[in-house]
Amino acid sequence: MKFGKEFASQMVPEWQAAYMDYACLKILLKQIQHWKQKTTQPDTPPRLPRALTLYRAFSGLIQRQNQRLSSFNGEDTENQPILGNFCTGRKGSGKYETTFLMAAEEGGECEQQFFRRLDNELNKVDKFYKSKVKEVMEEAQTLSKQMKALIAFRIKVDKVAAKFDHIHPSPRMVGMNVFNGEAQSNDSIEDNEKHISLEIEEENSKHMMSSDIASLNILNHVKLNEAIQTHFPTIKQTELNFSKENLKRIEKQLKQAFIEFYHKLRLLKKYSFMNILAFSKIMKKYDKISSRRASRNYMRIVDNSYLGSSDEVTKLMERVEATFIKHFSNSNHGKGMNKLRLKTKKERHRISFCTGLFVGCTAALILALILIIHARNILDKQGKAQYMENMFPLYSLFAFIVLHMILYAANIFFWRQYRINYTFIFGFKQGTELGYREVLLLSFGLAALALASVISKLDMEMDPKTGDYKALTELLPLILVTLALVILIFPFNILYRSSRLFFLTTLFHCICAPLYKVKFQDFFLADQLTSQVQALRSLQFYICYYGWGDYKHRQNTCKMNDAFNTFYFVVAVVPYWSRLLQCLRRLHEEKDPMQAYNGLKYFLTIIAVCTVRLIQKYSEKKTFLLFIIAYLMHVEVSCIYRHTYNKETARTD
């Protein structure tokens, strides 16, 4: 893989604009190369200056360090084509400027433009890295205070559990200042216990793409406030519940905060390494194209910059590792480092193989179904209309689900192609999210089972030996739905248990929309359910067809029942009602007027669906007019919402 593609693949998506523009610098180098080829005479091919070194006297294999450095420095000062300077501004900030000493040569303007752009990229990267290091140092101070408060909380929990005022803390309670490495005495621990209080707030984490990465949002979940009585006079120290359950919950949240903070430090370290490597690569290309020796001199400038010389991140990573291993892993180094280092999900070949197998089975079963229908003239037989009226709603449920899952897999594929961090946006646990291969495996596996059920049912219908068991053959779709539901709620750790639990939890939040804080995954799933109204109606048909015993007589009497027809529209309203409640909850919490527009849109959709039911039942012109008005208002509100949203987005950008 070429370095340009590797460099782009290693970028942090949220920091993509802050990386060195390697592609633009390569374009400038191509312009220099084109100019060199244009001005070089064809009968005298260019020769590199380093070829002259073949005729110099051999100085031996062993050289003293001072002799080598002195000759090297003398060569640099005499033959280097560039001169680097650091210019300090009025406010103390500075920038790097490189003077190209051979601008008077033919084609020197292109090279001068290249170094000007290179300096701009170095200043941009150095400034961004410096600002991010400043942020993590401030976060380190916050985590340090949180660790002190946690240690004090541990001591208080031990004392409350023992019910003695003079009890000595356990050995693991003796804390250390996290980021200065100094042990605390018992007196300082007692002072911490008196003056440090703990408060856990669970705030809404807006899992949207932004310039900040995950640790900033995780740290918002855990807030440890010193002198809580000063900041919050209404809260008394005695009101805090110093129980082991609260201690475990606090430790879990702070542990996650340390993991995310360490992940951010690793990203910063990787950001520094990749940009320094990019500067080295681009300067080597410049030396090769221009036949000059400027890379060593310029890389000294890069190494002396804050990007290349700062070691705060490395030292901070070491302190975070030591703290995490001591306080959250019982001094077990291997266990602690395994938790700190996020596991990358490995692509397994067996998943690709099984997906391809199920795709082939699905295609073969579709072909077999077509041939069976054509060979046995099923479409020309009596009772085909009644048969299709019963079977189509039963098996269309699987068609809707499979189609939706395939489109979701396509979404995941393009999210990965364009480096969208969907794992963080949806709040998936790192390493447990499903890729597009896994989603395709599940979708085509379900499709193969559904098609096998259809063919088995047709074969049992046509076979004289099984023709008398018509009631049992009607149970095949129900068995398949039951199997899918059992797998979905299966508690054991097989078939992506964490993803199934995540889906069920999110679905429960959608059903109980106003009772839970609305996160991105909640309203995303609710939006998807608004597109699956027909699938929900198919589930309603299952309840009617099998619950009322119509499958025994192969008759569909559901549509003759007023209750079924009423719930036929209630089912269509439920997803929009869930979205309306979510919008109202977000409007109450965020005070965002956009949620009012969005909620009004879903409310008008509910009115439109209800008026359709009234039109079918009463066939009144007034009801039809109400439907037209509600539909037009829905379109108008949708246009206003999109226009306002685009305007707000452009203003934010």
XYZ file of C-alpha atoms in Angstrom:
653
model
C 0.000 0.000 0.000
C 1.289 3.454 -0.880
C 1.920 5.827 1.978
C -0.759 8.285 0.815
C -3.500 5.684 1.148
C -2.088 4.364 4.426
C -1.875 7.917 5.791
C -5.523 8.558 4.905
C -6.636 5.249 6.408
C -4.880 5.997 9.719
C -6.521 9.410 10.198
C -8.893 10.096 13.064
C -12.133 11.104 11.270
C -12.857 13.978 13.651
C -9.356 15.405 13.129
C -9.108 14.838 9.391
C -8.808 18.550 8.540
C -5.937 18.970 11.027
C -3.624 16.455 9.347
C -0.938 17.425 6.893
C -2.340 17.798 3.371
C -0.138 15.132 1.850
C -2.056 14.962 -1.436
C -1.720 18.708 -2.084
C 2.028 18.616 -1.454
C 2.363 15.692 -3.854
C 0.606 17.778 -6.519
C 3.129 20.575 -5.992
C 5.965 18.057 -6.303
C 4.527 16.830 -9.586
C 4.526 20.411 -10.838
C 8.197 20.714 -9.871
C 8.954 17.423 -11.604
C 7.096 18.541 -14.725
C 9.079 21.792 -14.758
C 12.378 19.924 -14.329
C 11.569 17.599 -17.221
C 10.530 20.526 -19.359
C 13.716 22.552 -18.800
C 16.182 19.644 -18.923
C 17.869 19.149 -22.329
C 17.191 15.713 -23.838
C 20.837 15.081 -24.869
C 22.201 15.693 -21.361
C 20.257 13.632 -18.857
C 20.327 14.983 -15.281
C 22.806 13.451 -12.886
C 22.392 13.434 -9.156
C 25.070 15.299 -7.160
C 25.504 12.295 -4.932
C 27.152 10.472 -7.866
C 30.227 12.701 -7.317
C 30.768 11.106 -3.938
C 31.887 7.931 -5.705
C 35.139 9.718 -6.604
C 35.946 11.042 -3.131
C 38.661 9.550 -0.976
C 37.606 6.703 1.279
C 37.737 7.777 4.924
C 37.486 4.326 6.513
C 34.707 2.375 8.177
C 35.426 3.599 11.690
C 35.020 7.271 12.446
C 34.962 9.207 15.632
C 31.710 10.803 16.610
C 33.042 14.369 16.761
C 34.737 14.114 13.354
C 31.606 12.802 11.707
C 29.414 15.501 13.220
C 31.782 18.304 12.361
C 32.085 17.268 8.716
C 28.351 16.716 8.510
C 27.560 20.122 9.953
C 30.084 21.778 7.692
C 28.477 20.196 4.643
C 25.020 21.302 5.788
C 25.929 24.929 6.312
C 27.629 25.113 2.948
C 25.329 23.176 0.609
C 21.832 23.247 2.118
C 19.252 24.913 -0.170
C 16.934 25.984 2.684
C 17.181 27.960 5.883
C 14.621 27.451 8.653
C 13.500 30.166 11.067
C 11.023 30.392 13.936
C 9.275 33.774 14.014
C 7.678 34.825 17.292
C 4.492 36.902 17.143
C 3.311 39.684 19.405
C 1.154 37.444 21.614
C 3.945 34.948 22.192
C 2.778 32.578 19.460
C 5.154 31.770 16.661
C 5.334 30.061 13.330
C 7.939 28.324 11.232
C 9.179 29.948 8.036
C 11.588 28.329 5.607
C 13.675 30.456 3.269
C 14.473 28.815 -0.058
C 17.997 30.010 -0.911
C 17.867 29.022 -4.575
C 14.724 30.860 -5.628
C 16.709 32.740 -8.305
C 17.347 29.540 -10.233
C 15.127 28.548 -13.125
C 11.956 26.946 -11.766
C 12.716 28.168 -8.249
C 9.274 29.743 -7.906
C 7.602 26.304 -7.826
C 9.988 25.080 -5.148
C 9.507 28.249 -3.135
C 5.726 27.733 -3.318
C 6.218 24.144 -2.164
C 8.158 25.195 0.946
C 5.655 27.943 1.703
C 2.833 25.398 1.663
C 4.949 22.952 3.650
C 5.478 25.583 6.356
C 1.752 26.273 6.492
C 1.060 22.581 7.003
C 3.697 22.322 9.732
C 2.293 25.348 11.555
C -1.241 23.984 11.269
C -0.315 20.547 12.593
C 1.881 21.971 15.366
C -0.818 24.401 16.525
C -3.517 21.708 16.570
C -1.297 19.264 18.453
C -0.411 21.902 21.022
C -4.084 22.744 21.615
C -5.012 19.070 22.032
C -2.160 18.492 24.477
C -3.410 21.449 26.494
C -6.903 19.899 26.543
C -5.690 16.513 27.754
C -3.595 18.123 30.476
C -6.716 19.907 31.759
C -8.650 16.641 31.606
C -5.812 14.971 33.498
C -6.245 17.497 36.298
C -9.968 16.720 36.395
C -9.325 12.983 36.531
C -6.775 13.531 39.290
C -9.404 15.263 41.446
C -11.885 12.520 40.625
C -9.443 9.834 41.748
C -8.880 11.648 45.048
C -12.628 11.799 45.575
C -12.992 8.115 44.696
C -10.339 7.158 47.235
C -12.124 9.213 49.882
C -15.406 7.574 48.935
C -13.844 4.118 49.275
C -12.655 4.948 52.792
C -16.078 6.268 53.753
C -17.784 3.143 52.417
C -15.441 0.932 54.451
C -16.154 2.944 57.572
C -19.910 2.874 57.073
C -19.822 -0.872 56.414
C -17.770 -1.558 59.521
C -19.874 0.845 61.680
C -16.805 1.978 63.581
C -15.382 5.480 63.526
C -11.848 4.345 64.287
C -11.575 1.539 61.754
C -8.409 1.491 59.651
C -8.795 1.521 55.873
C -7.896 -1.579 53.917
C -4.550 -1.607 52.078
C -6.140 -0.902 48.713
C -7.725 2.250 50.135
C -4.401 3.929 50.690
C -4.399 6.254 47.700
C -1.811 8.072 45.734
C -2.009 11.344 43.939
C -2.645 10.109 40.443
C -0.551 12.474 38.400
C 2.317 13.452 40.698
C 3.258 10.022 42.058
C 3.380 11.101 45.724
C 1.784 8.895 48.374
C -0.839 10.464 50.606
C -0.646 10.179 54.362
C -3.545 9.152 56.559
C -4.028 12.789 57.567
C -4.346 13.909 53.955
C -6.793 11.076 53.332
C -8.883 12.250 56.248
C -8.779 15.772 54.825
C -9.922 14.440 51.479
C -12.743 12.626 53.194
C -13.863 15.812 54.896
C -13.520 18.244 52.028
C -14.121 16.138 48.919
C -17.618 15.074 48.023
C -18.859 12.989 45.194
C -21.765 13.550 42.862
C -22.617 11.449 39.864
C -24.609 13.061 37.093
C -25.746 11.171 34.075
C -26.043 13.725 31.316
C -27.285 13.293 27.805
C -24.375 12.246 25.608
C -25.018 13.648 22.150
C -23.680 10.863 19.981
C -23.328 12.972 16.846
C -20.273 13.432 14.661
C -18.238 16.328 15.995
C -14.669 17.493 16.262
C -14.379 16.047 19.801
C -13.720 12.356 20.290
C -15.314 9.931 22.700
C -13.392 10.772 25.896
C -14.834 14.291 26.105
C -18.373 12.910 26.156
C -17.499 10.116 28.579
C -15.964 12.589 31.030
C -19.220 14.517 31.037
C -20.881 11.448 32.535
C -18.702 11.605 35.641
C -18.490 14.817 37.634
C -16.710 14.906 40.972
C -17.062 18.249 42.706
C -14.875 19.475 45.516
C -16.513 21.260 48.421
C -19.969 20.292 47.232
C -21.575 22.151 50.088
C -20.059 25.392 48.817
C -21.270 24.910 45.236
C -24.571 23.265 46.140
C -25.792 24.574 49.515
C -29.006 22.555 49.340
C -27.134 19.241 49.337
C -25.786 18.036 52.659
C -22.899 15.650 53.203
C -25.121 13.314 55.187
C -27.490 12.924 52.248
C -24.905 11.011 50.229
C -25.478 7.280 50.202
C -22.102 5.694 50.960
C -23.074 2.196 49.869
C -21.085 -0.445 48.045
C -23.552 -0.341 45.158
C -22.869 3.359 44.608
C -19.140 2.716 44.938
C -19.276 0.042 42.235
C -21.275 2.321 39.959
C -18.844 5.197 40.484
C -15.818 2.958 39.946
C -17.331 1.628 36.743
C -17.941 5.112 35.344
C -14.527 6.425 36.355
C -12.898 3.293 34.985
C -14.595 3.905 31.638
C -13.468 7.540 31.778
C -9.842 6.404 32.221
C -10.138 3.980 29.304
C -11.538 6.650 26.983
C -8.961 9.179 28.180
C -6.159 6.703 27.488
C -7.643 6.061 24.055
C -7.512 9.787 23.321
C -3.858 9.893 24.405
C -3.082 7.036 22.027
C -4.804 8.876 19.207
C -2.755 11.993 19.959
C 0.465 10.003 19.967
C -0.497 8.348 16.705
C -1.409 11.765 15.263
C 2.079 13.061 16.067
C 3.830 9.986 14.661
C 1.865 9.885 11.401
C 2.367 13.582 10.660
C 6.108 13.428 11.352
C 6.312 10.391 9.088
C 4.354 12.275 6.398
C 6.810 15.197 6.541
C 9.698 12.756 6.230
C 8.135 10.998 3.226
C 7.310 14.213 1.379
C 10.816 15.616 1.897
C 12.403 12.414 0.594
C 10.236 12.747 -2.507
C 11.363 16.353 -2.847
C 15.042 15.342 -2.649
C 14.511 12.700 -5.298
C 12.702 15.027 -7.696
C 14.771 18.181 -7.228
C 18.172 16.473 -6.805
C 18.793 18.505 -3.645
C 19.524 17.618 -0.026
C 16.956 19.513 1.983
C 15.219 16.717 3.879
C 17.706 16.453 6.761
C 17.671 20.162 7.453
C 13.892 20.417 7.310
C 13.353 17.334 9.450
C 15.517 18.982 12.110
C 12.975 21.816 12.086
C 10.138 19.285 12.471
C 11.957 17.429 15.256
C 12.608 20.669 17.150
C 8.966 21.770 16.863
C 6.432 21.089 19.585
C 5.035 18.258 17.464
C 8.355 16.420 17.417
C 9.908 17.383 20.742
C 6.981 17.286 23.173
C 6.840 14.250 25.441
C 3.883 15.256 27.647
C 1.576 12.729 26.008
C 3.995 9.833 26.457
C 4.610 10.662 30.126
C 0.894 11.118 30.739
C 0.169 7.728 29.168
C 2.666 6.098 31.519
C 1.027 7.733 34.543
C -2.454 6.749 33.405
C -1.287 3.151 32.917
C 0.258 3.027 36.388
C -2.852 4.540 37.990
C -5.291 2.271 36.166
C -3.305 -0.874 36.932
C -3.035 0.027 40.629
C -6.592 1.192 41.322
C -8.740 -0.697 38.804
C -6.858 -3.950 38.111
C -5.510 -4.879 41.557
C -1.925 -4.229 40.352
C -2.299 -6.854 37.620
C -0.322 -5.337 34.737
C -1.501 -7.696 32.016
C -5.153 -7.428 32.972
C -4.981 -3.645 33.228
C -3.302 -3.149 29.864
C -5.792 -5.475 28.171
C -8.598 -3.259 29.419
C -6.871 -0.007 28.491
C -6.014 -1.025 24.959
C -9.190 -1.182 22.916
C -9.425 -4.390 20.972
C -9.698 -4.071 17.218
C -12.241 -6.331 15.650
C -10.705 -8.955 13.397
C -12.300 -9.789 10.081
C -12.920 -13.514 9.969
C -12.902 -15.435 6.726
C -15.538 -17.870 7.930
C -18.077 -15.030 8.112
C -17.396 -14.137 4.478
C -17.604 -17.816 3.543
C -20.913 -18.347 5.367
C -22.338 -15.149 3.887
C -21.447 -16.313 0.391
C -22.951 -19.726 1.156
C -26.255 -18.208 2.279
C -26.322 -15.874 -0.729
C -25.917 -18.888 -3.012
C -28.604 -20.810 -1.128
C -30.984 -17.857 -1.380
C -30.440 -17.539 -5.136
C -30.861 -21.311 -5.622
C -34.059 -21.385 -3.531
C -35.559 -18.468 -5.468
C -34.820 -20.289 -8.728
C -36.242 -23.535 -7.347
C -39.429 -21.745 -6.226
C -39.941 -20.280 -9.689
C -39.421 -23.685 -11.318
C -41.821 -25.427 -8.909
C -44.558 -22.879 -9.538
C -44.079 -23.163 -13.300
C -43.758 -26.969 -13.422
C -46.829 -27.694 -11.295
C -48.991 -24.910 -12.769
C -49.808 -23.622 -9.302
C -50.995 -20.263 -10.648
C -53.674 -21.996 -12.769
C -55.150 -24.079 -9.976
C -58.320 -23.347 -8.076
C -58.004 -21.502 -4.787
C -54.807 -19.662 -5.709
C -56.335 -16.286 -4.766
C -57.260 -17.445 -1.271
C -53.893 -19.110 -0.873
C -51.981 -15.969 -1.831
C -54.227 -13.838 0.370
C -53.195 -15.950 3.347
C -49.553 -16.632 2.533
C -48.416 -13.248 1.255
C -48.851 -11.367 4.603
C -47.208 -14.257 6.445
C -44.042 -14.398 4.372
C -43.873 -10.727 3.411
C -42.761 -10.062 6.998
C -39.462 -11.824 6.281
C -39.097 -10.007 2.955
C -39.427 -6.602 4.666
C -36.940 -7.534 7.397
C -34.371 -8.996 4.981
C -34.592 -5.994 2.660
C -34.173 -3.610 5.586
C -31.152 -5.507 6.901
C -29.489 -5.523 3.471
C -29.918 -1.749 3.203
C -28.543 -1.341 6.725
C -25.507 -3.422 5.732
C -25.026 -1.109 2.737
C -25.139 1.856 5.132
C -22.424 0.295 7.297
C -20.296 -0.367 4.220
C -20.415 3.270 3.097
C -19.936 4.535 6.663
C -16.695 2.603 6.788
C -15.696 3.704 3.305
C -16.028 7.353 4.291
C -14.555 6.741 7.781
C -17.669 7.681 9.740
C -17.292 6.568 13.343
C -20.696 4.895 13.574
C -19.543 2.808 16.546
C -19.216 5.945 18.658
C -22.329 7.605 17.193
C -24.605 4.682 18.077
C -22.893 4.001 21.381
C -21.841 0.438 20.575
C -19.391 -1.245 22.893
C -15.971 -1.238 21.276
C -15.292 -4.490 19.452
C -18.881 -5.790 19.604
C -20.440 -3.762 16.788
C -21.647 -5.634 13.727
C -19.960 -5.008 10.407
C -21.690 -5.199 7.062
C -20.514 -8.802 6.615
C -22.200 -9.904 9.839
C -25.431 -8.085 8.954
C -25.451 -9.660 5.482
C -24.839 -13.059 7.077
C -27.906 -12.666 9.292
C -30.104 -11.250 6.538
C -29.333 -13.906 3.926
C -29.505 -16.632 6.573
C -33.039 -15.494 7.423
C -33.876 -15.268 3.715
C -32.688 -18.832 3.134
C -34.802 -20.106 6.047
C -37.892 -18.240 4.821
C -37.524 -19.522 1.264
C -36.930 -23.065 2.511
C -40.153 -22.761 4.514
C -42.085 -21.567 1.439
C -40.823 -24.439 -0.714
C -41.484 -26.990 2.051
C -45.023 -25.712 2.425
C -45.672 -25.915 -1.309
C -44.229 -29.408 -1.479
C -46.373 -30.575 1.442
C -49.420 -29.037 -0.223
C -48.845 -30.912 -3.481
C -47.751 -34.237 -1.984
C -50.725 -36.646 -1.541
C -49.118 -38.214 1.533
C -49.043 -34.929 3.448
C -52.089 -33.341 1.834
C -54.335 -34.325 4.754
C -52.212 -32.394 7.251
C -53.124 -28.963 5.937
C -53.451 -27.407 9.366
C -49.909 -28.468 10.251
C -48.469 -27.090 7.047
C -49.979 -23.708 7.903
C -47.895 -23.645 11.067
C -44.555 -23.422 9.231
C -44.490 -19.577 9.088
C -45.410 -19.393 12.775
C -42.609 -21.819 13.654
C -40.144 -19.672 11.727
C -41.271 -16.457 13.469
C -41.076 -18.182 16.851
C -37.563 -19.392 16.076
C -36.481 -15.865 15.121
C -37.938 -14.404 18.329
C -36.322 -17.101 20.487
C -32.923 -16.385 18.925
C -33.467 -12.641 19.449
C -34.111 -12.991 23.196
C -31.750 -15.964 23.747
C -29.724 -15.066 26.883
C -26.610 -17.121 26.159
C -23.517 -15.673 24.533
C -24.044 -16.915 20.985
C -25.115 -15.166 17.800
C -23.981 -11.653 18.768
C -25.569 -11.439 22.221
C -24.343 -7.886 22.904
C -25.891 -6.620 19.645
C -29.175 -8.387 20.372
C -29.258 -6.910 23.876
C -28.467 -3.466 22.472
C -31.320 -3.784 19.956
C -33.833 -4.945 22.581
C -32.818 -2.142 24.960
C -33.181 0.478 22.248
C -36.531 -0.979 21.184
C -37.743 -0.820 24.768
C -36.688 2.838 24.953
C -38.672 3.532 21.785
C -41.787 1.899 23.242
C -41.391 3.834 26.509
C -40.328 6.979 24.649
C -41.139 9.745 27.148
C -39.735 7.864 30.153
C -36.113 7.651 28.992
C -33.604 10.198 27.822
C -33.559 10.144 24.032
C -30.221 9.166 22.519
C -29.196 8.912 18.898
C -29.799 5.180 18.634
C -33.308 5.619 20.068
C -34.653 8.058 17.513
C -32.716 6.324 14.725
C -34.528 3.053 15.431
C -37.859 4.861 15.799
C -37.300 6.470 12.391
C -36.574 3.034 10.929
C -39.797 1.676 12.412
C -41.807 4.390 10.632
C -40.598 2.751 7.398
C -41.647 -0.715 8.565
C -45.383 -0.141 9.016
C -46.225 -3.003 6.647
C -43.986 -5.364 8.613
C -45.788 -4.390 11.830
C -49.130 -5.015 10.103
C -47.862 -8.457 9.087
C -47.196 -9.192 12.759
C -50.758 -8.111 13.499
C -51.950 -10.544 10.823
C -49.995 -13.357 12.515
C -51.868 -12.675 15.775
C -55.197 -12.660 14.014
C -54.583 -15.626 11.687
C -53.201 -17.969 14.315
C -54.834 -16.530 17.411
C -58.389 -16.800 16.083
C -57.840 -20.222 14.506
C -58.258 -19.193 10.850
C -55.240 -21.318 9.890
C -57.239 -24.497 10.604
C -59.791 -23.622 7.924
C -57.405 -21.728 5.635
C -59.760 -18.801 5.664
C -58.872 -15.198 6.272
C -61.650 -13.566 8.273
C -59.451 -10.878 9.812
C -60.592 -8.095 7.511
C -64.216 -8.743 8.430
C -63.523 -7.865 12.051
C -63.868 -4.216 13.126
C -61.274 -4.606 15.889
C -58.684 -5.860 13.392
C -59.431 -3.018 10.982
C -59.147 -0.460 13.776
C -55.840 -1.833 15.028
C -54.701 -1.989 11.414
C -54.382 1.805 11.582
C -53.350 1.934 15.240
C -50.309 -0.160 14.366
C -49.444 2.355 11.648
C -49.703 5.220 14.144
C -47.479 3.666 16.842
C -44.057 4.438 15.239
C -45.046 8.056 14.540
C -46.454 8.382 18.051
C -43.149 7.147 19.470
C -41.233 9.723 17.439
C -43.635 12.454 18.568
C -43.014 11.598 22.226
C -39.267 11.538 21.644
C -39.426 15.003 20.077
C -41.431 16.316 23.030
C -38.914 14.835 25.469
C -36.014 16.454 23.621
C -37.895 19.748 23.389
C -38.368 19.706 27.166
C -34.717 18.889 27.882
C -32.840 20.732 25.150
C -35.214 23.679 24.595
C -34.532 23.317 20.882
C -37.319 24.772 18.676
C -36.306 22.371 15.896
C -37.777 19.534 17.948
C -41.126 21.370 17.976
C -41.142 21.482 14.168
C -40.137 17.845 13.984
C -42.809 16.821 16.503
C -45.463 18.781 14.600
C -44.504 16.898 11.456
C -45.147 13.527 13.114
C -48.347 14.793 14.711
C -49.722 15.778 11.301
C -48.718 12.356 9.970
C -50.789 10.737 12.729
C -53.780 12.904 11.775
C -53.369 11.918 8.120
C -53.276 8.196 8.978
C -56.345 8.511 11.206
C -58.316 10.388 8.545
C -57.605 7.590 6.064
C -59.315 5.211 8.468
C -62.294 7.571 8.780
C -62.548 7.895 5.002
C -62.636 4.118 4.567
C -65.250 3.694 7.286
C -67.602 6.628 6.634
C -66.651 7.811 3.118
C -67.451 11.431 3.936
C -66.168 14.364 1.894
C -65.366 16.350 5.047
C -63.076 13.593 6.234
C -61.341 13.463 2.866
C -60.868 17.234 2.985
C -59.342 16.912 6.461
C -56.919 14.323 5.099
C -55.851 16.626 2.272
C -55.322 19.529 4.690
C -53.318 17.393 7.127
C -51.186 15.981 4.323
C -50.428 19.417 2.847
C -49.587 20.807 6.286
C -47.289 17.836 6.857
C -45.444 18.581 3.606
C -45.200 22.264 4.479
C -43.874 21.608 7.983
C -41.351 19.106 6.587
C -40.061 21.734 4.145
C -39.801 24.337 6.924
C -37.991 21.853 9.162
C -35.461 20.930 6.492
C -34.870 24.554 5.543
C -34.351 25.590 9.173
C -32.147 22.591 9.872
C -29.935 23.288 6.844
C -29.712 26.942 7.859
C -28.674 26.063 11.415
C -26.149 23.519 10.136
C -24.600 26.057 7.763
C -24.390 28.597 10.579
C -22.679 26.071 12.843
C -20.167 25.139 10.148
